[in-house]
Coordinates of N, CA and C in Angstrom, one line a residue:
M1 N 73.5 -13.8 35.0 CA 73.0 -15.0 34.4 C 71.8 -15.5 35.2
S2 N 70.8 -16.0 34.5 CA 69.6 -16.5 35.1 C 69.8 -17.7 36.0
S3 N 69.0 -17.8 37.0 CA 69.1 -19.0 37.9 C 68.5 -20.2 37.2
T4 N 67.7 -20.1 36.2 CA 67.2 -21.2 35.4 C 68.2 -21.6 34.4
P5 N 68.7 -22.8 34.4 CA 69.7 -23.2 33.3 C 69.1 -23.0 31.9
R6 N 70.0 -22.6 31.0 CA 69.6 -22.3 29.7 C 70.4 -23.2 28.7
V7 N 69.7 -23.9 27.9 CA 70.3 -24.9 27.0 C 69.9 -24.5 25.5
L8 N 70.8 -24.5 24.6 CA 70.6 -24.2 23.2 C 71.0 -25.5 22.4
F9 N 70.0 -25.9 21.6 CA 70.3 -27.0 20.6 C 70.5 -26.4 19.3
V10 N 71.6 -26.8 18.6 CA 72.0 -26.3 17.3 C 72.1 -27.3 16.3
C11 N 71.6 -27.1 15.1 CA 71.8 -27.9 13.9 C 72.0 -26.9 12.7
V12 N 72.1 -27.4 11.5 CA 72.3 -26.5 10.4 C 71.0 -25.7 10.1
K13 N 69.9 -26.4 9.7 CA 68.7 -25.7 9.3 C 67.8 -25.2 10.3
N14 N 67.9 -25.8 11.5 CA 67.0 -25.5 12.7 C 65.6 -25.8 12.3
G15 N 65.4 -26.8 11.4 CA 64.1 -27.2 11.0 C 63.7 -28.6 11.4
G16 N 64.7 -29.4 11.9 CA 64.5 -30.8 12.3 C 65.1 -31.2 13.6
K17 N 66.3 -31.6 13.6 CA 67.0 -32.2 14.7 C 67.0 -31.3 16.0
S18 N 67.5 -30.1 15.8 CA 67.6 -29.2 17.0 C 66.2 -28.8 17.5
Q19 N 65.2 -28.6 16.6 CA 63.8 -28.3 17.0 C 63.3 -29.5 17.8
M20 N 63.5 -30.7 17.3 CA 63.0 -31.9 17.9 C 63.6 -32.1 19.3
A21 N 65.0 -31.9 19.4 CA 65.6 -32.0 20.7 C 65.1 -31.0 21.7
A22 N 64.9 -29.8 21.2 CA 64.4 -28.7 22.1 C 62.9 -29.0 22.6
G23 N 62.1 -29.5 21.6 CA 60.8 -29.9 22.0 C 60.7 -31.0 23.0
L24 N 61.5 -32.0 22.8 CA 61.5 -33.2 23.8 C 62.1 -32.7 25.1
M25 N 63.1 -31.9 25.2 CA 63.6 -31.5 26.4 C 62.6 -30.6 27.2
T26 N 61.9 -29.8 26.4 CA 60.9 -28.9 27.1 C 59.8 -29.8 27.7
K27 N 59.4 -30.9 27.0 CA 58.4 -31.8 27.5 C 58.9 -32.4 28.8
V28 N 60.1 -32.9 28.8 CA 60.6 -33.6 30.0 C 60.9 -32.6 31.1
A29 N 61.5 -31.5 30.8 CA 62.0 -30.5 31.9 C 61.0 -29.5 32.3
G30 N 60.0 -29.2 31.4 CA 59.0 -28.2 31.7 C 59.7 -26.8 31.9
D31 N 59.3 -26.1 32.9 CA 59.9 -24.8 33.1 C 61.2 -24.8 33.9
S32 N 61.7 -26.0 34.3 CA 62.9 -26.0 35.0 C 64.2 -25.7 34.2
I33 N 64.1 -25.7 32.9 CA 65.2 -25.4 32.0 C 64.6 -24.5 30.9
D34 N 65.3 -23.4 30.6 CA 65.0 -22.6 29.4 C 65.6 -23.2 28.2
V35 N 64.8 -23.7 27.3 CA 65.3 -24.5 26.1 C 65.1 -23.6 24.9
Q36 N 66.2 -23.5 24.1 CA 66.1 -22.8 22.8 C 66.7 -23.7 21.7
S37 N 66.5 -23.3 20.5 CA 67.2 -24.0 19.4 C 67.5 -22.9 18.3
A38 N 68.5 -23.2 17.5 CA 68.9 -22.3 16.4 C 69.7 -23.1 15.4
G39 N 69.9 -22.4 14.3 CA 70.7 -23.1 13.2 C 71.8 -22.2 12.7
T40 N 72.8 -22.9 12.1 CA 73.9 -22.1 11.5 C 73.6 -21.6 10.2
A41 N 72.6 -22.2 9.5 CA 72.1 -21.7 8.2 C 70.7 -22.1 8.1
P42 N 69.8 -21.4 8.9 CA 68.4 -21.8 9.0 C 67.6 -21.8 7.7
G43 N 66.8 -22.8 7.7 CA 65.8 -22.9 6.6 C 64.6 -22.0 6.8
S44 N 63.6 -22.2 6.0 CA 62.4 -21.3 6.2 C 61.3 -22.0 6.9
T45 N 61.3 -23.3 7.0 CA 60.2 -24.0 7.7 C 60.7 -25.2 8.5
I46 N 59.8 -25.6 9.4 CA 60.0 -26.8 10.2 C 59.8 -28.0 9.3
N47 N 60.6 -29.0 9.4 CA 60.5 -30.3 8.6 C 59.2 -31.0 9.0
A48 N 58.3 -31.2 8.1 CA 57.0 -31.7 8.3 C 57.1 -33.1 9.0
L49 N 58.0 -34.0 8.6 CA 58.1 -35.3 9.2 C 58.6 -35.2 10.6
S50 N 59.5 -34.3 10.9 CA 59.9 -34.1 12.3 C 58.8 -33.7 13.2
A51 N 58.0 -32.7 12.7 CA 56.8 -32.3 13.5 C 55.8 -33.4 13.7
Q52 N 55.6 -34.1 12.6 CA 54.6 -35.3 12.7 C 55.1 -36.3 13.7
S53 N 56.4 -36.6 13.7 CA 56.9 -37.6 14.6 C 56.8 -37.2 16.0
L54 N 57.0 -35.9 16.3 CA 56.9 -35.5 17.7 C 55.5 -35.4 18.2
L55 N 54.5 -35.2 17.3 CA 53.1 -35.2 17.7 C 52.7 -36.6 18.2
E56 N 53.4 -37.6 17.7 CA 53.1 -39.0 18.2 C 53.4 -39.2 19.7
V57 N 54.3 -38.3 20.2 CA 54.7 -38.4 21.7 C 54.2 -37.1 22.4
G58 N 53.3 -36.4 21.8 CA 52.6 -35.3 22.5 C 53.4 -34.0 22.5
V59 N 54.3 -33.8 21.5 CA 55.1 -32.6 21.4 C 54.7 -31.9 20.1
D60 N 54.3 -30.7 20.1 CA 53.9 -29.9 18.9 C 54.9 -28.8 18.6
I61 N 55.7 -29.0 17.6 CA 56.7 -28.0 17.1 C 56.2 -27.4 15.8
S62 N 55.0 -27.7 15.4 CA 54.6 -27.3 14.0 C 54.5 -25.7 13.9
A63 N 54.3 -25.0 14.9 CA 54.3 -23.6 14.8 C 55.6 -22.9 15.0
N64 N 56.6 -23.6 15.3 CA 58.0 -23.1 15.5 C 58.5 -22.6 14.2
T65 N 59.5 -21.6 14.3 CA 60.1 -21.1 13.1 C 61.6 -21.2 13.2
P66 N 62.3 -21.7 12.2 CA 63.8 -21.7 12.3 C 64.4 -20.3 12.5
R67 N 65.4 -20.3 13.3 CA 66.1 -19.0 13.5 C 67.6 -19.2 13.5
A68 N 68.3 -18.2 13.2 CA 69.8 -18.2 13.2 C 70.4 -18.1 14.5
I69 N 71.5 -18.8 14.7 CA 72.3 -18.6 15.9 C 73.1 -17.3 15.8
D70 N 73.3 -16.7 16.9 CA 74.0 -15.4 16.9 C 74.8 -15.3 18.2
P71 N 75.8 -14.4 18.2 CA 76.6 -14.3 19.4 C 75.9 -13.9 20.7
D72 N 74.9 -13.1 20.6 CA 74.1 -12.7 21.8 C 73.4 -13.9 22.3
L73 N 72.8 -14.7 21.5 CA 72.1 -15.9 22.0 C 73.1 -16.8 22.6
L74 N 74.2 -17.1 22.0 CA 75.2 -17.9 22.6 C 75.7 -17.5 24.0
A75 N 75.8 -16.2 24.1 CA 76.3 -15.6 25.4 C 75.4 -15.8 26.5
Q76 N 74.1 -16.0 26.2 CA 73.1 -16.2 27.3 C 73.0 -17.7 27.7
M77 N 73.6 -18.6 27.0 CA 73.4 -20.0 27.3 C 74.4 -20.6 28.3
D78 N 73.9 -21.6 29.1 CA 74.8 -22.3 30.0 C 75.4 -23.5 29.2
V79 N 74.6 -24.1 28.4 CA 75.0 -25.3 27.6 C 74.6 -25.2 26.2
V80 N 75.5 -25.5 25.3 CA 75.1 -25.6 23.8 C 75.4 -27.0 23.3
V81 N 74.4 -27.6 22.7 CA 74.4 -29.0 22.2 C 74.4 -28.9 20.7
T82 N 75.5 -29.5 20.1 CA 75.5 -29.5 18.6 C 75.4 -30.9 18.1

């Protein structure tokens, strides 16, 4: 396991809440934490309102792509937030 803590944020579509949480944690923690996000049934795009809201605090998630959670990803994480 890596010496850098690994955190995974999970929601259903991975287009809003988990992407926002990951973006905010990355802004606060920088490189001290490896932050990921995934969804149980990912959509195809990032929620535009979520992306716009985070831009107001200097976090740009607009280029992110929703992805599915999988056992390999889970096995790499130290903490999973649902």
